[in-house]
Coordinates of C-alpha atoms in Angstrom, one line a residue:
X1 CA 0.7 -97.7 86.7
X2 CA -2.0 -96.3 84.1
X3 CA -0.5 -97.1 81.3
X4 CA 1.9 -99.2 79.8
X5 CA 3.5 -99.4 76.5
X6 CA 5.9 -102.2 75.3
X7 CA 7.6 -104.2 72.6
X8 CA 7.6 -100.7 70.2
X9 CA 10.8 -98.5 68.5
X10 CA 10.4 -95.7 70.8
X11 CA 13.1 -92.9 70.2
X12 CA 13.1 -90.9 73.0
X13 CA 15.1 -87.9 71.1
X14 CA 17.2 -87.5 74.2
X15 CA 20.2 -90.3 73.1
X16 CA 18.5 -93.8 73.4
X17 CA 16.2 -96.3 71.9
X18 CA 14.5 -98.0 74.0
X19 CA 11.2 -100.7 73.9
X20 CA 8.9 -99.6 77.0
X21 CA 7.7 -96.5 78.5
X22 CA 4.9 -96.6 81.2
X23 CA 2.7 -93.6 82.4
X24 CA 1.0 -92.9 85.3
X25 CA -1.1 -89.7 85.3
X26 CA 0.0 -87.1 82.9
X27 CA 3.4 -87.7 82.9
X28 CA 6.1 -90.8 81.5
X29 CA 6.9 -93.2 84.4
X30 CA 9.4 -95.1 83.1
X31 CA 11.7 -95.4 79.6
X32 CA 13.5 -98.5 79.5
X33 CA 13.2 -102.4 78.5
X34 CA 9.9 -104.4 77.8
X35 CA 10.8 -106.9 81.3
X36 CA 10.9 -104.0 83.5
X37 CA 8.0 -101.9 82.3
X38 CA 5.6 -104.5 82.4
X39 CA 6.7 -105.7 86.1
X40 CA 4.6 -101.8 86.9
X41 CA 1.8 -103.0 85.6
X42 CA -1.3 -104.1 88.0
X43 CA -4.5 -105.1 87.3
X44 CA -6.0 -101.7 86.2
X45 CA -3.0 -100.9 83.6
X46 CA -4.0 -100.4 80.4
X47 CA -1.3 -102.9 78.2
X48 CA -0.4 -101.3 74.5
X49 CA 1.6 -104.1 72.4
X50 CA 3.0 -101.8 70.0
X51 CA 4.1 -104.1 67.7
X52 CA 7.5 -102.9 67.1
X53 CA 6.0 -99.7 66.2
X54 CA 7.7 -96.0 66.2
X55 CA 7.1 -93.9 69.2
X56 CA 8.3 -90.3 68.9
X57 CA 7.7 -87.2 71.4
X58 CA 4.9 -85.6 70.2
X59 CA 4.7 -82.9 67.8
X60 CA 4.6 -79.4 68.0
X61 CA 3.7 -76.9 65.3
X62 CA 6.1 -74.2 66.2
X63 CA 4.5 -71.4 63.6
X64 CA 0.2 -71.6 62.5
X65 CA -3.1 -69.8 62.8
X66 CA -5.4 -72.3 64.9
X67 CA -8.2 -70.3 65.4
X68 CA -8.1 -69.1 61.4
X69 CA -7.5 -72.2 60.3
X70 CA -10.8 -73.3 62.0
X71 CA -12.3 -70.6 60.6
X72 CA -11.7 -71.4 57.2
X73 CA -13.2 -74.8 57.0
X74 CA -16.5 -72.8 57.5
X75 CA -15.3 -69.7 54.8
X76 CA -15.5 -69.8 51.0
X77 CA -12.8 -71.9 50.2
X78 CA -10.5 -70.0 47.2
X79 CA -7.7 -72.8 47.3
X80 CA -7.0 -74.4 44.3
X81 CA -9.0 -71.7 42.1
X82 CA -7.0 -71.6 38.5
X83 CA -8.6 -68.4 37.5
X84 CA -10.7 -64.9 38.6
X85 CA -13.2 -66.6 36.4
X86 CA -13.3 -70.0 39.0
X87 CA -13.0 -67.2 42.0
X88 CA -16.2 -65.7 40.0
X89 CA -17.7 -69.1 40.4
X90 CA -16.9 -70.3 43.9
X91 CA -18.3 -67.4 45.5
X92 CA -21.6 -67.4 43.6
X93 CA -21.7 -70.9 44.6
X94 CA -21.4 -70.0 48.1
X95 CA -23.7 -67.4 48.1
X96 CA -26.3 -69.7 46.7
X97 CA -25.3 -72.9 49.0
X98 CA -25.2 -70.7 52.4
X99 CA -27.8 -67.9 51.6
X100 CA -26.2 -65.3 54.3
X101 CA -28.3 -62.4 55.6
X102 CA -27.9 -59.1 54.0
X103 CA -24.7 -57.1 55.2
X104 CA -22.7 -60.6 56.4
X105 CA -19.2 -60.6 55.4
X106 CA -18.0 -63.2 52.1
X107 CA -14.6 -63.9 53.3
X108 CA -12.9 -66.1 50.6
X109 CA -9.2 -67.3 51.1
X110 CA -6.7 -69.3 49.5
X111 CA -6.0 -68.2 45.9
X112 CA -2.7 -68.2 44.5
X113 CA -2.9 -66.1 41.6
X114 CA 0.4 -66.7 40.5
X115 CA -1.1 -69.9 38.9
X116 CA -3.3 -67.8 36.6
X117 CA -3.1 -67.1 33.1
X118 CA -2.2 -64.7 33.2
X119 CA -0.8 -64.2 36.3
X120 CA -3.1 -61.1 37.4
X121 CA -4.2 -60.6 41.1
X122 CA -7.8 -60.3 41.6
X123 CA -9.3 -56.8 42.5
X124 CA -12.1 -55.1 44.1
X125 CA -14.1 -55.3 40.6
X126 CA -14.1 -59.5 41.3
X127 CA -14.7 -58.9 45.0
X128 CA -17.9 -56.5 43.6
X129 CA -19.1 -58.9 41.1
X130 CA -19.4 -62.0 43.8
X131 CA -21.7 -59.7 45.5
X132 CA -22.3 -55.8 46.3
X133 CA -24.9 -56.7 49.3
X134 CA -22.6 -58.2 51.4
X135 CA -18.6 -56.7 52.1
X136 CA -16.7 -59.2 50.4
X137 CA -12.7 -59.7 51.2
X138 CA -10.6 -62.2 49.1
X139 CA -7.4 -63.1 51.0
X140 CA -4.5 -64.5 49.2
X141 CA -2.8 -67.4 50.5
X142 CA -0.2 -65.7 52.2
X143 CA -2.7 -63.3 54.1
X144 CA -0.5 -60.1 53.1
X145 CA -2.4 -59.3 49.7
X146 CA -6.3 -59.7 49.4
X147 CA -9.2 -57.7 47.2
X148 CA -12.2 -56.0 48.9
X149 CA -15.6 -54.6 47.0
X150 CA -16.8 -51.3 47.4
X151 CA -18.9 -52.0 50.6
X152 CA -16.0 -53.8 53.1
X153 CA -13.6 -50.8 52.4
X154 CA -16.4 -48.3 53.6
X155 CA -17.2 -50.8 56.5
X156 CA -12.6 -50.3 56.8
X157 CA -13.2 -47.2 56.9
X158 CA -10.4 -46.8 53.4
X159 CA -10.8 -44.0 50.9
X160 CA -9.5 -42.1 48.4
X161 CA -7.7 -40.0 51.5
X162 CA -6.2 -43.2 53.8
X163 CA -2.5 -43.6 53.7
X164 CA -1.5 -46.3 56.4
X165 CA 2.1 -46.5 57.4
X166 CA 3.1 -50.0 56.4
X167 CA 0.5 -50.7 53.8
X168 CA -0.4 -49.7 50.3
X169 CA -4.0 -49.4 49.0
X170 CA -3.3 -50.1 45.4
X171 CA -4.8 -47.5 42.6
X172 CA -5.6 -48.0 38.7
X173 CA -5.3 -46.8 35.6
X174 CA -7.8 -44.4 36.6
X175 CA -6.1 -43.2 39.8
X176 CA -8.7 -44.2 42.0
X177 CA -8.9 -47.5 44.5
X178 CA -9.1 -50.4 42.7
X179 CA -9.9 -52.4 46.1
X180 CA -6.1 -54.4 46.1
X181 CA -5.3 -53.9 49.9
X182 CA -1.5 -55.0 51.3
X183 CA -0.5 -55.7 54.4
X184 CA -1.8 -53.3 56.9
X185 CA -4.3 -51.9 54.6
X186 CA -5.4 -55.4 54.8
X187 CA -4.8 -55.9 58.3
X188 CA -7.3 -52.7 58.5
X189 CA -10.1 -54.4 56.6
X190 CA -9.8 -57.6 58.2
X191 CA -10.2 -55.7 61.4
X192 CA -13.5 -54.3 60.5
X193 CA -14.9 -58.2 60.3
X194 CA -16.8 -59.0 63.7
X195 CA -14.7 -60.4 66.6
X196 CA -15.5 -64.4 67.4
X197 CA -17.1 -65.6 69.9
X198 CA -16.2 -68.1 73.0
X199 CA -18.9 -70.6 71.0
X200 CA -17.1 -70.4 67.9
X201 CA -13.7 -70.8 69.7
X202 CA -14.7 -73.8 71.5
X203 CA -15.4 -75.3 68.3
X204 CA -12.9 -74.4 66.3
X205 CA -10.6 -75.2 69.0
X206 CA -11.9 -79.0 68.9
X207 CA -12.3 -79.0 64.7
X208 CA -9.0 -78.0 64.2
X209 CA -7.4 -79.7 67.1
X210 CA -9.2 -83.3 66.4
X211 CA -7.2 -82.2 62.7
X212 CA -4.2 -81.8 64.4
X213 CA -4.5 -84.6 66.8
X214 CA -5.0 -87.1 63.8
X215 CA -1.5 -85.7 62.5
X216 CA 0.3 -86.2 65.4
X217 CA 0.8 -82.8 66.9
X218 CA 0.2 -82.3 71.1
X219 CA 0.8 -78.6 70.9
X220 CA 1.0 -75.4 68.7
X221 CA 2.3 -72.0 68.7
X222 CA -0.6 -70.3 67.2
X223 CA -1.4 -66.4 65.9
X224 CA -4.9 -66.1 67.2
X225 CA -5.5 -62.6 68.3
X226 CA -4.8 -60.9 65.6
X227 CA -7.3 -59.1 63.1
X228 CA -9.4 -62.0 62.3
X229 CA -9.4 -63.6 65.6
X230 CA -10.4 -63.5 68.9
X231 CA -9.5 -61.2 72.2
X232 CA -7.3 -62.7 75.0
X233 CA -10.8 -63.1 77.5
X234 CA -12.4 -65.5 75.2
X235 CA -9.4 -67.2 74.1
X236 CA -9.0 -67.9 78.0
X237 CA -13.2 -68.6 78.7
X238 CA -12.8 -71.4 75.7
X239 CA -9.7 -73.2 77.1
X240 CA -11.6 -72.9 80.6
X241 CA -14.3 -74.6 79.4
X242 CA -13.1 -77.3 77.9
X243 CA -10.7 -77.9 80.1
X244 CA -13.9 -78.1 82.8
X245 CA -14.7 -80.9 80.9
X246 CA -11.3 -82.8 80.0
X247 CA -11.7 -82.0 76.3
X248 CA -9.0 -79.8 75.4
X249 CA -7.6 -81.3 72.2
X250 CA -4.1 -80.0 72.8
X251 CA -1.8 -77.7 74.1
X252 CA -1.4 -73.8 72.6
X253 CA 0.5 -71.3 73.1
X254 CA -1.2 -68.1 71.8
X255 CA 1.0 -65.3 70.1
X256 CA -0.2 -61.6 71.0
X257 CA -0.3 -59.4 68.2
X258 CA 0.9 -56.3 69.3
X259 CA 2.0 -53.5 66.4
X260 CA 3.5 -51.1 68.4
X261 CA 4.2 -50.1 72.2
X262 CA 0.9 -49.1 72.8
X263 CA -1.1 -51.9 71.6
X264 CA 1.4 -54.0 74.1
X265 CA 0.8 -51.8 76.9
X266 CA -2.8 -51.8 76.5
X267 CA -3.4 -55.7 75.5
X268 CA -0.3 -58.4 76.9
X269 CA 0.8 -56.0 79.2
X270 CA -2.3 -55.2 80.8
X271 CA -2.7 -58.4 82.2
X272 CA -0.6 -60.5 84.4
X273 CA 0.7 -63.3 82.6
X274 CA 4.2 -63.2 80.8
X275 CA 5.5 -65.5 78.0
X276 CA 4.9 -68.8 78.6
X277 CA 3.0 -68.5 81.9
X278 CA -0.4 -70.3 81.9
X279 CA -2.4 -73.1 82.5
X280 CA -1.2 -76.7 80.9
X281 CA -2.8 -76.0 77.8
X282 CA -3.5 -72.4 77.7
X283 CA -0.1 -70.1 77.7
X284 CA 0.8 -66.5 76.5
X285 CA 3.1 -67.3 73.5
X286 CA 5.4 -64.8 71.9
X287 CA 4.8 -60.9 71.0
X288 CA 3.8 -61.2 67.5
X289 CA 4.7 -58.3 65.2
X290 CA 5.4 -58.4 61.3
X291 CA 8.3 -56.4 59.6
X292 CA 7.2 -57.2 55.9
X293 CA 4.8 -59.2 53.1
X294 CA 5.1 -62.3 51.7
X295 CA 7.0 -63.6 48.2
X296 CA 4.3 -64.2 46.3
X297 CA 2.8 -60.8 46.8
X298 CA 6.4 -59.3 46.2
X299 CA 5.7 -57.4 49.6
X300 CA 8.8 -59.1 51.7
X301 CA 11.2 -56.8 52.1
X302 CA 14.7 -56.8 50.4
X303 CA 18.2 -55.4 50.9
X304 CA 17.7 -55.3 46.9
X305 CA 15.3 -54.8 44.4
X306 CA 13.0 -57.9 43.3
X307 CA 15.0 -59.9 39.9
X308 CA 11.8 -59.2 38.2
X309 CA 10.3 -56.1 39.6
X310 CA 13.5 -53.3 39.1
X311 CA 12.6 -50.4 41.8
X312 CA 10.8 -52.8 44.1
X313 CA 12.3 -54.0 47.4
X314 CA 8.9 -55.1 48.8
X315 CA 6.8 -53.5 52.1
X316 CA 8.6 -52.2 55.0
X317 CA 5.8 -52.1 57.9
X318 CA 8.3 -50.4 60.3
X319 CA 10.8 -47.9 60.5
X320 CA 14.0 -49.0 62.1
X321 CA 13.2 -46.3 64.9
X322 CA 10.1 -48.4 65.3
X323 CA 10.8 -51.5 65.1
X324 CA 13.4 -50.9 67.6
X325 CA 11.1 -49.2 70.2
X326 CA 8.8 -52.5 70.3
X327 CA 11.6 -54.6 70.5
X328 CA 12.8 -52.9 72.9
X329 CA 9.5 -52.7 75.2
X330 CA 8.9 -56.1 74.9
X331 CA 12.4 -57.1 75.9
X332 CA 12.5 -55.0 79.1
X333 CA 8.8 -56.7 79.9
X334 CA 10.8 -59.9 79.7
X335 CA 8.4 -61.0 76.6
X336 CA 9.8 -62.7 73.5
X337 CA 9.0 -61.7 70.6
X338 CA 8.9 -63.8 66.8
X339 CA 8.7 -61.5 64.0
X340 CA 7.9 -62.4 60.6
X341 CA 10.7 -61.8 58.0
X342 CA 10.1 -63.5 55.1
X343 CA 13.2 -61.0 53.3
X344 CA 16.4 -60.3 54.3
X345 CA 15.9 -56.4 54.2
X346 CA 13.2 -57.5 56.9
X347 CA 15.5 -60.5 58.9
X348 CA 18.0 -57.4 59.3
X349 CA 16.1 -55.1 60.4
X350 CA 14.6 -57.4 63.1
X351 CA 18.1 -58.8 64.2
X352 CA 19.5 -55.1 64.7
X353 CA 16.2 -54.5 67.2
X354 CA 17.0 -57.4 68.8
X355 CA 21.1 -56.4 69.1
X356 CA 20.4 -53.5 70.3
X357 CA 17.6 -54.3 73.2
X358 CA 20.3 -57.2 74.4
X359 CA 23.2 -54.6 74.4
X360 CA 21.0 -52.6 77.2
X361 CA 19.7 -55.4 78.9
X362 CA 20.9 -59.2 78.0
X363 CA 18.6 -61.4 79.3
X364 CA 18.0 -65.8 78.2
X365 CA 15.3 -64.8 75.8
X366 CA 14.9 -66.5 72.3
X367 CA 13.6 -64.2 70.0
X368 CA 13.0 -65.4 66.8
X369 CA 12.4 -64.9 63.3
X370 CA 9.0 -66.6 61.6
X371 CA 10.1 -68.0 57.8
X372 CA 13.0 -66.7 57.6
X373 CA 13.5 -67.2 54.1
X374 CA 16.3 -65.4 53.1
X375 CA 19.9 -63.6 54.3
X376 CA 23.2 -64.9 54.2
X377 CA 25.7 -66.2 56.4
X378 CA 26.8 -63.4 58.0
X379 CA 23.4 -62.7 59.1
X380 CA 22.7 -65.9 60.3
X381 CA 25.9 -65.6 62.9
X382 CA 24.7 -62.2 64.1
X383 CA 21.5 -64.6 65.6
X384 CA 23.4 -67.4 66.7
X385 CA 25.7 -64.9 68.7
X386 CA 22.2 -63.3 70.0
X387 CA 21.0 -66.9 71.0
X388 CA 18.0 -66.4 68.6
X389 CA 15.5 -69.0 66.8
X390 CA 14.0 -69.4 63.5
X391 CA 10.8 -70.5 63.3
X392 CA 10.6 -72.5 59.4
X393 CA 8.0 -73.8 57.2
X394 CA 9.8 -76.7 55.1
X395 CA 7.1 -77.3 53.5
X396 CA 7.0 -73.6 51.5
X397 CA 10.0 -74.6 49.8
X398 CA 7.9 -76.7 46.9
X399 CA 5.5 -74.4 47.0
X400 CA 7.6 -71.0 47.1
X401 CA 11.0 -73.0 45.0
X402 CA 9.1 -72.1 41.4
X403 CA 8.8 -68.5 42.5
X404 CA 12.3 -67.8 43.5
X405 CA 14.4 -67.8 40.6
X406 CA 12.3 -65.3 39.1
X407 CA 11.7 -63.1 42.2
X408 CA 15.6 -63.1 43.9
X409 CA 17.5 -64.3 40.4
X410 CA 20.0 -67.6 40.6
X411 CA 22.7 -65.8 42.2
X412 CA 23.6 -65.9 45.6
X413 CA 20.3 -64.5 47.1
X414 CA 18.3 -68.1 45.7
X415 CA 21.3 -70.3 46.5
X416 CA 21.6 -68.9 50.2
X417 CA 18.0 -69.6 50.5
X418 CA 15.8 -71.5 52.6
X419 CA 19.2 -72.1 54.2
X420 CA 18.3 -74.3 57.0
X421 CA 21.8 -76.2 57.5
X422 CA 23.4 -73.4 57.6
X423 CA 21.1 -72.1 60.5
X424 CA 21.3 -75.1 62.5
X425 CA 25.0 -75.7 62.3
X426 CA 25.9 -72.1 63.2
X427 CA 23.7 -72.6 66.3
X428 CA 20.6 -71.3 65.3
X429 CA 17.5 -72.7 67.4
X430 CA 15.1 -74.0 65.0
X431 CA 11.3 -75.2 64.9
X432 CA 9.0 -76.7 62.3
X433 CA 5.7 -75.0 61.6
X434 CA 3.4 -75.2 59.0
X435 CA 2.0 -71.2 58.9
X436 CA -1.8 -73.6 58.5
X437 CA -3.7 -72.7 56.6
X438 CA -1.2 -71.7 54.1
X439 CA 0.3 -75.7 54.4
X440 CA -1.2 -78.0 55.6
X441 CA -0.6 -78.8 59.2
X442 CA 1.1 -82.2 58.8
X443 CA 4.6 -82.6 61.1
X444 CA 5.1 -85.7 58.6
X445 CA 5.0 -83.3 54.9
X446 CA 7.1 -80.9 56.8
X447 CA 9.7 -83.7 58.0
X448 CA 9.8 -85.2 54.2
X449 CA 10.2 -81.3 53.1
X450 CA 13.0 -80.3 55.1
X451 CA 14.8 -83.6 54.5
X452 CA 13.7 -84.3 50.8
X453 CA 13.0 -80.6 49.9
X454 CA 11.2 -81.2 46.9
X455 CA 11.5 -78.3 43.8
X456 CA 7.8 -78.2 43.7
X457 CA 4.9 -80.4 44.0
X458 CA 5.1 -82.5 41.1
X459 CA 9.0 -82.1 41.0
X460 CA 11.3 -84.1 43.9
X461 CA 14.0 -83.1 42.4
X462 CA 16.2 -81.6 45.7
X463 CA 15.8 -78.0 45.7
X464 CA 19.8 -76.6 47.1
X465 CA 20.1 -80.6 48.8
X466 CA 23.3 -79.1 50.5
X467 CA 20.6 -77.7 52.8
X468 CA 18.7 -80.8 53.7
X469 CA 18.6 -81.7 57.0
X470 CA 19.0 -85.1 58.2
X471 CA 16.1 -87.3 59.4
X472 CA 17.0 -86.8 63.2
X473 CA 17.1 -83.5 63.0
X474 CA 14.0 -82.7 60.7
X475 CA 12.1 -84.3 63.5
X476 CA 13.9 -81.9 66.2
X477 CA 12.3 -79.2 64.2
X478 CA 9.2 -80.2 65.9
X479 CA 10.4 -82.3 69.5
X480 CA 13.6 -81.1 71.0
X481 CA 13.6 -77.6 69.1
X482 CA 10.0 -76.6 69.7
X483 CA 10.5 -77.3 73.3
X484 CA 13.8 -74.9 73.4
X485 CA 11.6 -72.1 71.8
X486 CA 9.3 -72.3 74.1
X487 CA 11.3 -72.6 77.3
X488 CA 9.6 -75.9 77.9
X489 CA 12.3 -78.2 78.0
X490 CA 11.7 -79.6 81.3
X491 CA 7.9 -80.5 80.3
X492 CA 8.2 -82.0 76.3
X493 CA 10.2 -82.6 73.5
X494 CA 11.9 -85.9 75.3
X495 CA 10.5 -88.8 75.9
X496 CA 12.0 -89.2 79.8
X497 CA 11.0 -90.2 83.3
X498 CA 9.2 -87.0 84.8
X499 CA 8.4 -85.6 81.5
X500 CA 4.9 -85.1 80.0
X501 CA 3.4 -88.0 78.7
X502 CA 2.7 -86.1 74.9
X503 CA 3.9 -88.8 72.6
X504 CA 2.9 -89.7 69.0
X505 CA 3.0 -93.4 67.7
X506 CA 3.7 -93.6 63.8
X507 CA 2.8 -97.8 61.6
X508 CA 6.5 -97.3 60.4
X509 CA 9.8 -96.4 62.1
X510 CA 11.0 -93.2 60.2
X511 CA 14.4 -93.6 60.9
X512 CA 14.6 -97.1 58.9
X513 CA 12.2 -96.2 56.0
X514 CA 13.7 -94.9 52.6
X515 CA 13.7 -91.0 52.9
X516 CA 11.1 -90.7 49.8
X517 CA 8.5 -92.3 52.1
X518 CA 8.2 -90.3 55.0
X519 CA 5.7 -88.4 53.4
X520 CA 3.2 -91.8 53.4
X521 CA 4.2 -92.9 57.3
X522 CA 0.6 -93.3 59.3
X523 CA 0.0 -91.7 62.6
X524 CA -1.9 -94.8 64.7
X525 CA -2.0 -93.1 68.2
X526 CA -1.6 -89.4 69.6
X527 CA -1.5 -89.4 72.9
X528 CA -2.0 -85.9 75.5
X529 CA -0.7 -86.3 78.8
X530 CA -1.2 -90.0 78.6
X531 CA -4.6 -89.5 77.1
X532 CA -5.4 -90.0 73.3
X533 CA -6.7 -87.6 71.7
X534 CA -6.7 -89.7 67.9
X535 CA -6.2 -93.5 68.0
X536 CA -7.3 -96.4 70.0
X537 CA -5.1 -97.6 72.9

C-alpha cells in the first residue's frame, strides 16, 4: 500500500464516517477503521497520523476562469480602486513600474464602480488619460462592462458605424463613442488582444493551480477559450507537458466558448473529443454561451424592467430563434451546454432552448445554468423536470446583496433570489464555483456563504436565511454535486474503495465547528491522485 491515512474524521460524503482510508496508486484502497487500514501497510507505506483531523473529498470549482485568473496576477490590478481618480493612479503606476513597449496592451480589471462617489462607470476618456501609446481596456469586475481609449477600439476594429447584435457601444452627450463597451462589444475588443501562448499557459496553469491547490480544490470547470484566452491546441500542448513531467497541479475541464452554430462547428466540433472525454486532467467541459450581462452593469436580462432604471430590462445577447438553434446543435452533438443567466428574462430563455432540444431528442444530459440569480419557483420546476444543474457562486450574495434591493425592488423578484433551497429541494443539480477572479477561489468562503449567507462583507446578518443551505449540503456543492455535473461520479466526489484518491484534509472538522467559523477552517493537505499537491504528508 502507498499510502496510508489513519486516526482522522474522514467524511466520505457517501453515508459514513469513518477513521482510515489507504491508497495505492491514484486511487483510495480502502475506507474503513484505523486496525484494518494499517494491517496494508508494508515497509514502503507512507503513515499519515491525522490527528483526528477532517478529511473531505476534494474540491471542485464547478464555475471560474483559470487561465484569466492567472493572467491577472500579472495585469494592472483595478480591484479595490474607490475612484476614477485611484484607476487614474494605478495605471500610471503600472506604466512606470513595468515600462511596456510601445503599442502593448494596459489591460486593467477589477473595479467596481458602484463603490464610487458618485457611482459613475469609467469611460474611454480614463482609459485615454492612463495612456494613448498603448490600447488600454479597463474591465469591470464582472467582465460584461469595461472602457477602451481611442487606440484599442481602432485595434477592435469599433466605430462610429459598428452595431453588434448583443452588445451596445455606449455614446455621450455628444453622440459620438464615449469608449463604454458591453458585452459583445466588449467581447469584440477583448478579442483584438493577442492570443497566449503554451509558455504562458504552462505557467499560469501552475500559479493559479498551486493557488487552488493551497485552498483545497483537485479540479475546476474553467472558461479558458474564450476572448482573452487561449485556443484548444495549446490548452492541450500545456497539459501535455506537464503532465510529461508529473506536474499538473489539478484536474480541468475546459468550457468551449462557442456563440453560435458555426463557431461550434468550426472549433468543438471539429475535433474528436466530446464533453467530458479526455485525458485525467485535461477534458472538454461544457459548450459555453452567454444569454445576458451581469447586475452590477444592469446588463442581465429581465422579464421586467430594472427597480431603478424604468425602460431597462438589461442585454439580450440572443434572439430566442438563436438561442434555440445552438442549443439545439449542441444537444444533437451530444455536448452540454452551461449558459450564463444571471436574470430571469435570460434563465427563461435558456430553459425554453433546452425544453425544446429534449422534446426532439431526450437524452441524460445536464445542462445548466451558470449564476443563476434570479426566477421563481415555477421556473425552477421547469429545470428539475428537464434534469438540469445550476452552477452557483455563494459567495456573490455579500457582494451582489447591497445591489439588489435597488436593482429588482423588495418584492418578490429580491425575496425569490439567490434561491438555492428552493433549487436543491425541487431537484435541481447544484455546484459551487467561485466565477475567480471575480471571488476569490476559496471552496471554504463559498461553504460559509451558502450556509451563513452574509448581507454584505462587513454585515453577517443572513441575507433571505430561509435559503441557507445546511453544512452537508454546502459542501456537496463542491463534492457529490460537482461530480454529477460532470458525469464523473464513478471517478470523485466520494471518498470510496475504487474512487480517485482526490481528497482535501482541513485542522478542524467542519461539521462540529460553530457555523460562523467555517470561513477561518485551514486546509493542511491537498492531495491529487494520492499525490499532494499543497501540504506535507
Amino acid at each position: 500500500m502507498d499510502t496510508i491515512l489513519y486516526h482522522g474524521r474522514i467524511h466520505t460524503m457517501a453515508g459514513r464516517t469513518v477513521s482510515a482510508l489507504a491508497i495505492q496508486g491514484q486511487r483510495i484502497a480502502y475506507v474503513g477503521e484505523d486496525e484494518t487500514a494499517l494491517s496494508l501497510a508494508d515497509a514502503a507505506t507512507r503513515r499519515i497520523d491525522l490527528q483526528g483531523r477532517c478529511v473531505l473529498p476534494g474540491f471542485v470549482d464547478t464555475h471560474m476562469h483559470l487561465i484569466q485568473s492567472g493572467v491577472a496576477l500579472h495585469r494592472l490590478d483595478l480591484r479595490g480602486a474607490k475612484s476614477q481618480e485611484e484607476i487614474l493612479r494605478l495605471g500610471r503606476a503600472y506604466l512606470e513600474q513595468h515600462a511596456p513597449a510601445e503599442g502593448e496592451w494596459i489591460v486593467g480589471y477589477g473595479f467596481d464602480h458602484n463603490g464610487f462617489q458618485p457611482p459613475l462607470l469609467p469611460d474611454g476618456a480614463l482609459a485615454q488619460a492612463i495612456s494613448s501609446r498603448h490600447p488600454v481596456l479597463l474591465d469591470r469586475v464582472c467582465g460584461h462592462v469595461g472602457a477602451a481609449n481611442a487606440l484599442a477600439l481602432t485595434l477592435a476594429g469599433l466605430d462610429e458605424t459598428t452595431v453588434l447584435p448583443g452588445g451596445q457601444l455606449d455614446r455621450g452627450p455628444d453622440g459620438k463613442l464615449n469608449g463604454i463597451v458591453r458585452e459583445t462589444a466588449l467581447e469584440a475588443v477583448k478579442k483584438a488582444i493577442p492570443r497566449l501562448t503554451q509558455a504562458q499557459v504552462e505557467q499560469y496553469v501552475l500559479d493559479m493551480g498551486a493557488a487552488a491547490a493551497a485552498a483545497g480544490l483537485v479540479g475546476v470547470h474553467s472558461d479558458d477559450l474564450g476572448p482573452e484566452g487561449c485556443d484548444w491546441p495549446v490548452m492541450q500542448a500545456a497539459f501535455d507537458a506537464l503532465a510529461a513531467r508529473n506536474a499538473c497541479p489539478i484536474r480541468l475541464w475546459q468550457e468551449w466558448e462557442a456563440p453560435n452554430p458555426e463557431a461550434l462547428a468550426q472549433t468543438v466540433l471539429a475535433q474528436p473529443l466530446r464533453s467530458f472525454q479526455g485525458t485525467p486532467f485535461l477534458k472538454v467541459g461544457n459548450i459555453k454561451i452567454l444569454a445576458d450581462g451581469s447586475l452590477g452593469a444592469r446588463t442581465a436580462l429581465l422579464r421586467e424592467d430594472y427597480h431603478d432604471d424604468p425602460g431597462n430590462r438589461g442585454i439580450a445577447v440572443y434572439t430566442q430563434p438563436e438561442l434555440d438553434a445552438i442549443v439545439q446543435a449542441c444537444h444533437r452533438s451530444d455536448l452540454q451546454v452551461a449558459c450564463h443567466a444571471i436574470g430571469d428574462g435570460a434563465c427563461a430563455m435558456f430553459v425554453e432552448a433546452v425544453e425544446k432540444a429534449m422534446a426532439q431528442a431526450p437524452k441524460p444530459l445536464c445542462h445548466r445554468v451558470v449564476h443563476c440569480q434570479f426566477g421563481d419557483e415555477a421556473l425552477y420546476r421547469r429545470m428539475a423536470a428537464l434534469g438540469m444543474g445550476a452552477d452557483i457562486q455563494p459567495a456573490f450574495v455579500p457582494s451582489d446583496a447591497p445591489l439588489v434591493p435597488s436593482r429588482m425592488g423588495t418584492g418578490a423578484r429580491m425575496t425569490q433570489s439567490y434561491a438555492w433551497k428552493t433549487l436543491l429541494d425541487l431537484g435541481v443539480v447544484l455546484g459551487g464555483g467561485s466565477d475567480a477572479p471575480v471571488e476569490p477561489h476559496a471552496p471554504l468562503w463559498g461553504i460559509h456563504c451558502a450556509v451563513n449567507r452574509p448581507a454584505s462583507h462587513t454585515d453577517g446578518t443572513p441575507y433571505l436565511p430561509q435559503q441557507s443551505l445546511t453544512v452537508e449540503e454546502a459542501v456537496s456543492l463542491y463534492t457529490t454535486g460537482a461530480a454529477k455535473l460532470a458525469r464523473a461520479e464513478q471517478d470523485m466526489g466520494t471518498l470510496e474503495a475504487g474512487k480517485l484518491a482526490d481528497l482535501v484534509v482541513l485542522d478542524r472538522d467542519i461539521f462540529a465547528v460553530p457555523k460562523a467559523e467555517i470561513k477561518d477552517l485551514t486546509v493542511t493537505l491537498t492531495m491529487l491522485g494520492g499525490r499532494p499537491t499543497f501540504g506535507e504528508l
